[in-house]
Short mmCIF file of C-alpha atoms and ligand atoms in Angstrom, two decimals:
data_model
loop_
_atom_site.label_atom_id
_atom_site.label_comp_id
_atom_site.label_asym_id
_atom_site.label_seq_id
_atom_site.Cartn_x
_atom_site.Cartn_y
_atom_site.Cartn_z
CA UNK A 1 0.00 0.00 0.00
CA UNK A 2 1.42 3.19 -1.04
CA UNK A 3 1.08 6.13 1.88
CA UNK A 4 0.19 9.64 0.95
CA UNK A 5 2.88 11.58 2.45
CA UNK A 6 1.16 15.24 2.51
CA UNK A 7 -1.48 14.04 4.97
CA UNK A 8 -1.24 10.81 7.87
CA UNK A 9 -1.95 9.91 11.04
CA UNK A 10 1.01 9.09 13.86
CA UNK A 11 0.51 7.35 16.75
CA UNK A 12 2.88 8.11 19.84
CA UNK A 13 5.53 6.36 18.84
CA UNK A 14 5.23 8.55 15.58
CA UNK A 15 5.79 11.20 17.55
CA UNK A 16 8.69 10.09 19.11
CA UNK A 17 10.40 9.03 15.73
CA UNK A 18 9.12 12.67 14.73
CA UNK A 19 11.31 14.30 17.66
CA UNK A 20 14.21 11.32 16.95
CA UNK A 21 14.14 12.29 12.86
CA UNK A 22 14.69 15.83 13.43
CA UNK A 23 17.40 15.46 15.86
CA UNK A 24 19.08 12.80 13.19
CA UNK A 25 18.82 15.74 10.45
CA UNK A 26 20.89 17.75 13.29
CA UNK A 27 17.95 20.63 14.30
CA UNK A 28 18.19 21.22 18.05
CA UNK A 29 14.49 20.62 18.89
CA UNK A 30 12.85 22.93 21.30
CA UNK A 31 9.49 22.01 22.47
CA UNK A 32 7.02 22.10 25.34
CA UNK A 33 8.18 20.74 28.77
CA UNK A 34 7.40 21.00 31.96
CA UNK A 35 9.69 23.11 34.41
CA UNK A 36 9.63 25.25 37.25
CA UNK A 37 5.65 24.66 37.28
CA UNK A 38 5.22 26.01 33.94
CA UNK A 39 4.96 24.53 30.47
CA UNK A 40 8.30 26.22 28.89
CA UNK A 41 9.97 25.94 25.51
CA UNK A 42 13.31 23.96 26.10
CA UNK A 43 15.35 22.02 24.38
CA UNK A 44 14.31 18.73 24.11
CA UNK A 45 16.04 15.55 23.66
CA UNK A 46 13.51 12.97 23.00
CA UNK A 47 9.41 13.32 22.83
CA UNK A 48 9.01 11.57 26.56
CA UNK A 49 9.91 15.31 27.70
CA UNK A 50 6.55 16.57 25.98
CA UNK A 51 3.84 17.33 28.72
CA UNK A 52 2.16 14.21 28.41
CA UNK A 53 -1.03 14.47 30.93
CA UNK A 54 -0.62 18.30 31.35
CA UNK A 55 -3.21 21.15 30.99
CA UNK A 56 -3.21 24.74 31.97
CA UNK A 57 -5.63 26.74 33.86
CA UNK A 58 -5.26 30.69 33.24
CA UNK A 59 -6.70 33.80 33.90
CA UNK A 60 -5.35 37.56 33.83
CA UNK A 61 -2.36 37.25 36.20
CA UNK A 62 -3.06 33.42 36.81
CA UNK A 63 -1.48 30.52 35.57
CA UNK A 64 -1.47 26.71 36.93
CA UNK A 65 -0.75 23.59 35.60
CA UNK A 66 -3.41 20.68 35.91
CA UNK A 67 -3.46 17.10 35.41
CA UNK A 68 -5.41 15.41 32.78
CA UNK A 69 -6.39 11.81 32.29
CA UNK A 70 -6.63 11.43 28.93
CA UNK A 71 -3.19 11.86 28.80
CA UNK A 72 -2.81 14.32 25.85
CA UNK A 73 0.49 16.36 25.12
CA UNK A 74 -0.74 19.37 23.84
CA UNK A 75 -3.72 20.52 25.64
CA UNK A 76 -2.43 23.12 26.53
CA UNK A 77 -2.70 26.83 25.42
CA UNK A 78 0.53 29.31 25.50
CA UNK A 79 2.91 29.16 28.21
CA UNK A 80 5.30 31.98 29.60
CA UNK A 81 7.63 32.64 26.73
CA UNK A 82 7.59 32.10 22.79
CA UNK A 83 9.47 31.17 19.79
CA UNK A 84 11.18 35.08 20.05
CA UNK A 85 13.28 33.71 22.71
CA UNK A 86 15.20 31.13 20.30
CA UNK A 87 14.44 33.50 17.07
CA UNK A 88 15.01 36.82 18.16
CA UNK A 89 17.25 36.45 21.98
CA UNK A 90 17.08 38.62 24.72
CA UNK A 91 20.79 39.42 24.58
CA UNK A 92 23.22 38.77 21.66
CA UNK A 93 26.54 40.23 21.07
CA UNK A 94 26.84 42.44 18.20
CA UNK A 95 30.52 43.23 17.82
CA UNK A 96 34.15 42.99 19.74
CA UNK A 97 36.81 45.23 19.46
CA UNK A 98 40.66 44.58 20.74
CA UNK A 99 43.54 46.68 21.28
CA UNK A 100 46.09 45.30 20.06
CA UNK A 101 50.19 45.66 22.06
CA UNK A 102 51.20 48.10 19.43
CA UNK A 103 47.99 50.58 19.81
CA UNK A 104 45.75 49.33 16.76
CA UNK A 105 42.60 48.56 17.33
CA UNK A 106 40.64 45.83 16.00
CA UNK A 107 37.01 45.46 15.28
CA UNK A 108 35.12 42.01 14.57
CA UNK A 109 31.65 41.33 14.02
CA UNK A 110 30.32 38.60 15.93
CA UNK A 111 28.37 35.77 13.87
CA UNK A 112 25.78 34.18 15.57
CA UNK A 113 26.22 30.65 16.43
CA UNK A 114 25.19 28.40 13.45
CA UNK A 115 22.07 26.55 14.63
CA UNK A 116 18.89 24.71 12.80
CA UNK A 117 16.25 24.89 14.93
CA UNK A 118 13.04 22.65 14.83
CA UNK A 119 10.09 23.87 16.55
CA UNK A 120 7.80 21.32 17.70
CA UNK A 121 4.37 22.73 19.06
CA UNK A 122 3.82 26.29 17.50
CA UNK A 123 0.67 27.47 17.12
CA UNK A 124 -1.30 29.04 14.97
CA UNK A 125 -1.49 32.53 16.90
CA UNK A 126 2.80 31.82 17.28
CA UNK A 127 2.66 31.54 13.63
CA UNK A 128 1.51 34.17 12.49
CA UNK A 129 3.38 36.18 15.50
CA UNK A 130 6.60 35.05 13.96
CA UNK A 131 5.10 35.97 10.26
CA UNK A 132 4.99 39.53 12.02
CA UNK A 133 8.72 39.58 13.55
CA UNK A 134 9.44 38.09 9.76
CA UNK A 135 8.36 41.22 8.36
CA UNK A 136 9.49 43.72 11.02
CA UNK A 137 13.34 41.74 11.38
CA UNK A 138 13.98 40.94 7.95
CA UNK A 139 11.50 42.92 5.71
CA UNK A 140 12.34 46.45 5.95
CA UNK A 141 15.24 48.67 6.03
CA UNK A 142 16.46 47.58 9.74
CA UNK A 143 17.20 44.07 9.33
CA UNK A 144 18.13 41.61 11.78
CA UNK A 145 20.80 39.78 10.44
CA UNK A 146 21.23 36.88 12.99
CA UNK A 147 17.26 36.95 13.06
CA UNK A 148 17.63 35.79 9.14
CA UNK A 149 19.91 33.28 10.01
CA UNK A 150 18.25 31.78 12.56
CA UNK A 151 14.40 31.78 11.24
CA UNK A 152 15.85 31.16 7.25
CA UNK A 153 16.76 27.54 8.91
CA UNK A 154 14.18 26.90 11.58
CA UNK A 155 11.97 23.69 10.46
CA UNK A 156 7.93 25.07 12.44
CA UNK A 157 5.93 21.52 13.54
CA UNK A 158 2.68 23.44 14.48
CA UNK A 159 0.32 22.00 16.75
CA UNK A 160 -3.62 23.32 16.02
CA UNK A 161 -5.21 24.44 19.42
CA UNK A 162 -7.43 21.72 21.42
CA UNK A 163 -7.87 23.49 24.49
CA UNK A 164 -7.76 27.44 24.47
CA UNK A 165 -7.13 28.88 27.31
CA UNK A 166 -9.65 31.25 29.13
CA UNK A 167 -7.18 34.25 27.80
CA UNK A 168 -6.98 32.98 24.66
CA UNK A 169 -8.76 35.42 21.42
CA UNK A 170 -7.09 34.44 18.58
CA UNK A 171 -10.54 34.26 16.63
CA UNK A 172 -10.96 37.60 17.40
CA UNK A 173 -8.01 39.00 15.85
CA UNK A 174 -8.25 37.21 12.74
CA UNK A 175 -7.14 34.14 13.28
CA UNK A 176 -7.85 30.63 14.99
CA UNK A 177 -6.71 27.85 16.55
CA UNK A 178 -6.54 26.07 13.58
CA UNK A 179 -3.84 26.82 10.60
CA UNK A 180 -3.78 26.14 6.95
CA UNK A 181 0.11 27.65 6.07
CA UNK A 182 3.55 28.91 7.21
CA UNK A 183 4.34 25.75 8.73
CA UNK A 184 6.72 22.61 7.84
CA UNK A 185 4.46 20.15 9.29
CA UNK A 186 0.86 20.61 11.43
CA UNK A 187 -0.33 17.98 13.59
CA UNK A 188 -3.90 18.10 15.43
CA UNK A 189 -3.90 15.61 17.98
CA UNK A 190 -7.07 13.46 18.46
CA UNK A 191 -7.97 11.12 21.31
CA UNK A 192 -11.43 9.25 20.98
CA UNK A 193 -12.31 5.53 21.15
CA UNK A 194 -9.98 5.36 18.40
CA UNK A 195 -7.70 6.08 20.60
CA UNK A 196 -4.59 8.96 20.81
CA UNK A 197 -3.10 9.58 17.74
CA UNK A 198 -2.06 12.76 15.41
CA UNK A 199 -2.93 14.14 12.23
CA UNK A 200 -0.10 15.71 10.21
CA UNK A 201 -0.13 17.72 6.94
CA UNK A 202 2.89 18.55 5.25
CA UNK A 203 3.43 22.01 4.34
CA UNK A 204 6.71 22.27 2.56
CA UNK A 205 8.78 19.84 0.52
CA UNK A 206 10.93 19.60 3.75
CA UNK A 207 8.19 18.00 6.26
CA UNK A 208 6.90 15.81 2.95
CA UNK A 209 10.06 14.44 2.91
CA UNK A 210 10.21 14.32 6.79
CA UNK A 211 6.68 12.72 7.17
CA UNK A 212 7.69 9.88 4.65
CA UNK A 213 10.68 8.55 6.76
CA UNK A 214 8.17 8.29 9.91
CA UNK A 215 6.24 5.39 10.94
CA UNK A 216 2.71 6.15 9.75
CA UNK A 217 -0.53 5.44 8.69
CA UNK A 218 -3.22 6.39 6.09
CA UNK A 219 -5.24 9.56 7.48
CA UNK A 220 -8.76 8.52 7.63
CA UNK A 221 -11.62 9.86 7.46
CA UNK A 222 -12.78 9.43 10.53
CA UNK A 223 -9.43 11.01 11.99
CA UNK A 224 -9.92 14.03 9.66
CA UNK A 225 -13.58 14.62 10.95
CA UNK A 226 -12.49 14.47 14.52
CA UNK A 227 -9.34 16.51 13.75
CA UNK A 228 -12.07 19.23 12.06
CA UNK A 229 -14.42 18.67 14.93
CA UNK A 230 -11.56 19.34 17.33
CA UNK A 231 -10.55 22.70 15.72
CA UNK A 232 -14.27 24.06 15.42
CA UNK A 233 -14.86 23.10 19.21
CA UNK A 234 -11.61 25.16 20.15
CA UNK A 235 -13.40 28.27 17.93
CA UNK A 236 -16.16 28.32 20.23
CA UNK A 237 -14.16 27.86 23.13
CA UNK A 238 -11.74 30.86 23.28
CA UNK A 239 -12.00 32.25 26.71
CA UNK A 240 -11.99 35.97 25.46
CA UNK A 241 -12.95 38.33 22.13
CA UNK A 242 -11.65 41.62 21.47
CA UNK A 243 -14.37 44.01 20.60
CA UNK A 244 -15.00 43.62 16.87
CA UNK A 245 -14.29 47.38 16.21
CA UNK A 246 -11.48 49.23 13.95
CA UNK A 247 -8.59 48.54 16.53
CA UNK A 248 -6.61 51.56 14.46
CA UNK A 249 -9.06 53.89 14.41
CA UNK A 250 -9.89 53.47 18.06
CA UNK A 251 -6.15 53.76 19.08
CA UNK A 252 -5.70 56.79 17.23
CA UNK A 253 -9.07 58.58 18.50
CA UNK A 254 -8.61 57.19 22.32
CA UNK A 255 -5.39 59.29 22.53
CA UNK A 256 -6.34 61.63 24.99
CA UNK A 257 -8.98 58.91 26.89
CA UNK A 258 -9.54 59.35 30.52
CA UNK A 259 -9.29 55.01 30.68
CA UNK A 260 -5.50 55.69 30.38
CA UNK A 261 -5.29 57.36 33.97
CA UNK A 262 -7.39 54.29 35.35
CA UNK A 263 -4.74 51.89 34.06
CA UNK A 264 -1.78 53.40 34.95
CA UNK A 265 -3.43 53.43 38.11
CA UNK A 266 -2.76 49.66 38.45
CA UNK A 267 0.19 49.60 35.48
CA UNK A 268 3.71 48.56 37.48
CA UNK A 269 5.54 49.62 34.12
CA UNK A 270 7.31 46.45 34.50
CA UNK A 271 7.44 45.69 31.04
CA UNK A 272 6.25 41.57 32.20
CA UNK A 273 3.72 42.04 28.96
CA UNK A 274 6.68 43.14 26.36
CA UNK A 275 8.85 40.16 27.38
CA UNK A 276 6.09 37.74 27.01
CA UNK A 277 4.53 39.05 23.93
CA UNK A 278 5.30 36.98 20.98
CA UNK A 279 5.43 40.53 18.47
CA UNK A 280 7.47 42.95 20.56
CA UNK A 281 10.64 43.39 19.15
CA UNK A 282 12.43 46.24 20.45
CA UNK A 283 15.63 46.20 21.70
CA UNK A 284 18.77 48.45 22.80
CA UNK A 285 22.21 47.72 22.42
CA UNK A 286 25.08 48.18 25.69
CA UNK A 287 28.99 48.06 25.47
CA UNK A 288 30.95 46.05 27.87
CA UNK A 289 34.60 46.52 28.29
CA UNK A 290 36.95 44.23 30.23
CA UNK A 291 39.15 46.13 33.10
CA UNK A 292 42.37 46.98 30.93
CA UNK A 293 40.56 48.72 29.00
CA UNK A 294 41.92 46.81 25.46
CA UNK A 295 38.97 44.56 24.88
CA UNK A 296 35.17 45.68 24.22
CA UNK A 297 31.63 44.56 23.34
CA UNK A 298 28.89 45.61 22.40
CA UNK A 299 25.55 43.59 22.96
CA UNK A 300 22.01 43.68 21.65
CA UNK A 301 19.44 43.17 24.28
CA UNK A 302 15.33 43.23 24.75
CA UNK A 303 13.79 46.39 25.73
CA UNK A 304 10.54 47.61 26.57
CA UNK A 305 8.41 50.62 26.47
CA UNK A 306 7.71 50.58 30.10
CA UNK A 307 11.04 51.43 30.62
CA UNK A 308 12.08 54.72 31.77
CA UNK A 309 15.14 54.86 29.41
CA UNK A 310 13.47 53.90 26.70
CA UNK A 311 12.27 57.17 25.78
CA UNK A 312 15.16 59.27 27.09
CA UNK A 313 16.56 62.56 24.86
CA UNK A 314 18.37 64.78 26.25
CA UNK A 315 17.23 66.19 29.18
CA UNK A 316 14.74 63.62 30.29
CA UNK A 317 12.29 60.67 28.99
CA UNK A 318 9.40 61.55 26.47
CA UNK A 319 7.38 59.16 27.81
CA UNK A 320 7.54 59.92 31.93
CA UNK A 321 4.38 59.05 33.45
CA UNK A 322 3.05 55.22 33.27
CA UNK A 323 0.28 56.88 31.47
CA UNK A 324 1.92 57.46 28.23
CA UNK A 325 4.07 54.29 28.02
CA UNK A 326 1.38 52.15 28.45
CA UNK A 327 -0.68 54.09 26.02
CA UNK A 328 2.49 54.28 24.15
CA UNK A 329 2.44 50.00 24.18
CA UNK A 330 -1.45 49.40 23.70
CA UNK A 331 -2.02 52.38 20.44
CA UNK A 332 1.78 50.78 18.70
CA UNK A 333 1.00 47.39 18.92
CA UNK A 334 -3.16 47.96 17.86
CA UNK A 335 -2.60 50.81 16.18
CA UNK A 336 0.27 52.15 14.68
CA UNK A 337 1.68 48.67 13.96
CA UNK A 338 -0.85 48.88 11.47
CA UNK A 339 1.06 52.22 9.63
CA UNK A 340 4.54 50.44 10.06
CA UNK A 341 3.85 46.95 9.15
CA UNK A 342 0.63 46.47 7.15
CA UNK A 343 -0.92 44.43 10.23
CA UNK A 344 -1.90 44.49 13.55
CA UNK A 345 0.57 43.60 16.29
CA UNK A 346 -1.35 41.39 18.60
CA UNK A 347 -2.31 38.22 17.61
CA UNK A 348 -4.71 37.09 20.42
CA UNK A 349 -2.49 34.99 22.06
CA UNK A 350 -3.58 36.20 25.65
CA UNK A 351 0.08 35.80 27.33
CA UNK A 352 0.35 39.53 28.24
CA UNK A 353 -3.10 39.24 30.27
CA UNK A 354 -1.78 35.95 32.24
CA UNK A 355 1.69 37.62 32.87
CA UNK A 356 0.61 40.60 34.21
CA UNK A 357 1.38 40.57 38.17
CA UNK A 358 -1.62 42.80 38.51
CA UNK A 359 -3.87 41.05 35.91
CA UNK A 360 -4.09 43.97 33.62
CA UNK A 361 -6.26 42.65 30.63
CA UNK A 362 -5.91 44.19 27.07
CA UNK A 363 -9.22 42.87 25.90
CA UNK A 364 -10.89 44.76 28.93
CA UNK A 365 -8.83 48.28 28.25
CA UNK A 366 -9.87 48.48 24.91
CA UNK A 367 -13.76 47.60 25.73
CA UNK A 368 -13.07 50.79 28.14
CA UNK A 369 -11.88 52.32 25.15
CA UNK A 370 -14.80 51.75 22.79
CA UNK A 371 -17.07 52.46 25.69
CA UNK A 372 -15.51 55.61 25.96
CA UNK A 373 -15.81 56.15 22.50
CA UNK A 374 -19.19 55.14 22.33
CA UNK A 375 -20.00 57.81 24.73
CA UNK A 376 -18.63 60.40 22.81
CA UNK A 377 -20.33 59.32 19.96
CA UNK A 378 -23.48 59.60 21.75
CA UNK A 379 -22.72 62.73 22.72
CA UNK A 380 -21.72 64.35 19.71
CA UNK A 381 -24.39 62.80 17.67
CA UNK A 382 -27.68 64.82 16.66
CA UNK A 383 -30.11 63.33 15.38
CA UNK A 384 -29.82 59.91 16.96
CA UNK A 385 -27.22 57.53 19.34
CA UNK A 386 -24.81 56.00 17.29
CA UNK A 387 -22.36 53.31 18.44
CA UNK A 388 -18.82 53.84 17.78
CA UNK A 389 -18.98 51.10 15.22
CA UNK A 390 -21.78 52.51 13.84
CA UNK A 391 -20.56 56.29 12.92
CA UNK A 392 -17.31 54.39 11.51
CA UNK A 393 -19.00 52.32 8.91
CA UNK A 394 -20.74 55.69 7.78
CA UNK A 395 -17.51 57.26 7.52
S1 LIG B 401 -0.43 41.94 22.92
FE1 LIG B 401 -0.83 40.31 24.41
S2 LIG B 401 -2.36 38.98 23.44
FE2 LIG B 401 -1.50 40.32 21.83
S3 LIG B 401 0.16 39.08 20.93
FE3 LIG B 401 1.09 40.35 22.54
S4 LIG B 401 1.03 39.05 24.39
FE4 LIG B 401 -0.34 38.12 22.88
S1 LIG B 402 0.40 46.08 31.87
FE1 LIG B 402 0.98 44.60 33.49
S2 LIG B 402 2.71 43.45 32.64
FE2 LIG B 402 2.49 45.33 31.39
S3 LIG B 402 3.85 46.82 32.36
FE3 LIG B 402 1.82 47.13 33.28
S4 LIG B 402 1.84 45.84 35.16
FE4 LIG B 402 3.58 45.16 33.87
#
């Protein structure tokens, strides 16, 4: 019998041989593990590290890990960090320089480390957040050249979403836990009286080839309804929805909001929801020199909007008050990400609300927002109330 290799079903020790086969092709696989009490990203070195049995229960500042019976590996929704961390690092040295014993000074670029990554469990909202670091790292005029290295070799297993979490709104920013493209391989894993098993797709030429030196069988069509059935059941299940209003528009009318003084009421200006989120890229760069003097560094490292420095001219920060720089984080990434990028910059993924010591929830600030809005509206209109929504779609 001759297998279709675009579309079959593995069992678990299909997955293992998955995790096995990509380690034999000489990717370092990162995957989902548990550690510390948290399902992390980690390198993994065989597919007995997954989180078989684990789920997560979250809620804005809440996150716990719970035990399920039917012993699934990825039931779980987004955990604590993202692909960035591997892709885009928080620290990376740039350049060294050396003084040399006759005075001259040499400078040499430092080249990242050659690595292939594989990464085994991305989904669909991580996809398209690393289609948007794609286009912000290596599609404009300030590239990221270890960025390109790193994401030009990275092999993406995505895993469509069984079990949103109760921050999850993907749907509601366009996308969903289940994904068609921008992936090497997809699996959607399906446990029923069938028993526990996972349907892949191929997406490239790469996981084709991949999927046809794995153990395997036929996908079926019973396995291909429940894999549907398990996608459409995650739709209905997202635990949030950002209101269905023009995010840009709102940004850029909300500047001047009074819901921005009851936020940075309870905003640390930590910068917890920059580090987490799977889109922010910013970063800052700091020089290092050893304690003759001869030999220095500089590094590139993550920064955030919430910090002080990140706005500082000369004579002071722009952005002083916890005010601006978290209205400076919510109108970039919903609004003027839009005018930089072509897109939006959140993708739903809900890791900024369950990372936020104080539980600050971006879905609820910009229903504030639009409430706000809505008000005004209501105000200004004159010859009936108007939503918010409803004066834009006369515009
Ligand atoms: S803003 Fe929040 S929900 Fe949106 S992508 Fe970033 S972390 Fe995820
Ligand atoms: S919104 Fe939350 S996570 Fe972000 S800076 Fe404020 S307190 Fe920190």
């Amino acid at each position: 019998m001759t297998i279709r290799t675009d579309t079959a079903v593995l069992d678990r020790k299909g997955l293992e041989a998955l995790v096995e086969a990509l380690a034999d092709d000489g990717r370092t696989v990162i995957g989902p593990t548990v550690r510390d009490g948290a399902i992390v990203l980690a390198e993994l070195e065989g597919a007995d590290e997954l989180p078989y049995g684990c789920g997560v229960e979250l809620d804005a500042g809440r996150y716990r890990l719970t035990h399920r019976e039917d012993g699934a590996v990825f039931a779980h929704s987004a955990g604590p960090q993202s692909w960035k961390n591997f892709l885009h690092p928080q620290r990376e040295k740039l350049w060294s320089a050396d003084r040399t014993a006759d005075g001259e000074v040499t400078v040499s670029a430092a080249r990242p480390e050659p690595v292939s990554y594989a990464f085994l469990g991305v989904r669909p909202c991580d996809l398209r957040a690393i289609a948007i670091q794609d286009r912000v790292l290596t599609g404009g005029s300030y590239r990221d050249d270890g960025y390109g290295e790193r994401r030009r070799g990275a092999f993406l297993v995505a895993v469509e979403c069984a079990a949103p979490g109760a921050t999850c709104f993907c749907v509601s920013m366009g996308g969903g836990p289940g994904t068609d493209s921008g992936f090497d391989l997809a699996l959607t894993e399906v446990i029923d009286e069938a028993g526990h098993r996972f349907l892949v797709r191929a997406g490239s030429r790469e996981g084709a080839a991949l999927l046809e030196k794995l153990p395997r069988q036929e996908a079926d069509d019973a396995t291909r309804a429940a894999a549907r059935a398990v996608v459409a059941e995650a739709a209905d299940r997202m635990g949030r929805s950002m209101p269905p209003v023009n995010l840009q528009r709102l940004m850029g009318d909300s500047l001047e909001a009074a819901r921005w003084d009851d936020v940075a009421a309870r905003c640390l200006t930590c910068g917890n929801c920059t580090m987490v989120c799977p889109t922010c890229f910013c970063t800052t760069t700091e020089e290092v020199t050893d304690l003759t003097g001869d030999h220095a560094e500089r590094w590139q490292r993550w920064d955030s909007c919430f910090d002080l420095d990140f706005s500082h001219l000369h004579g002071g920060p722009v952005r002083s008050s916890g005010r601006s720089r978290y209205r400076q984080w919510l109108t970039h990434k919903l609004g003027t990400w839009h005018d930089q990028f072509d897109s939006t910059g959140c993708v739903g993924c809900g890791r900024c609300i369950v990372w936020c010591p104080v539980g600050i929830d971006i879905t609820e600030e910009v229903t504030a927002l639009k409430a706000e809005a809505d008000a005004k509206s209501h105000v200004t209109a004159t010859t009936e109330d108007r939503t918010y929504e409803e004066e834009e779609a006369e515009r």
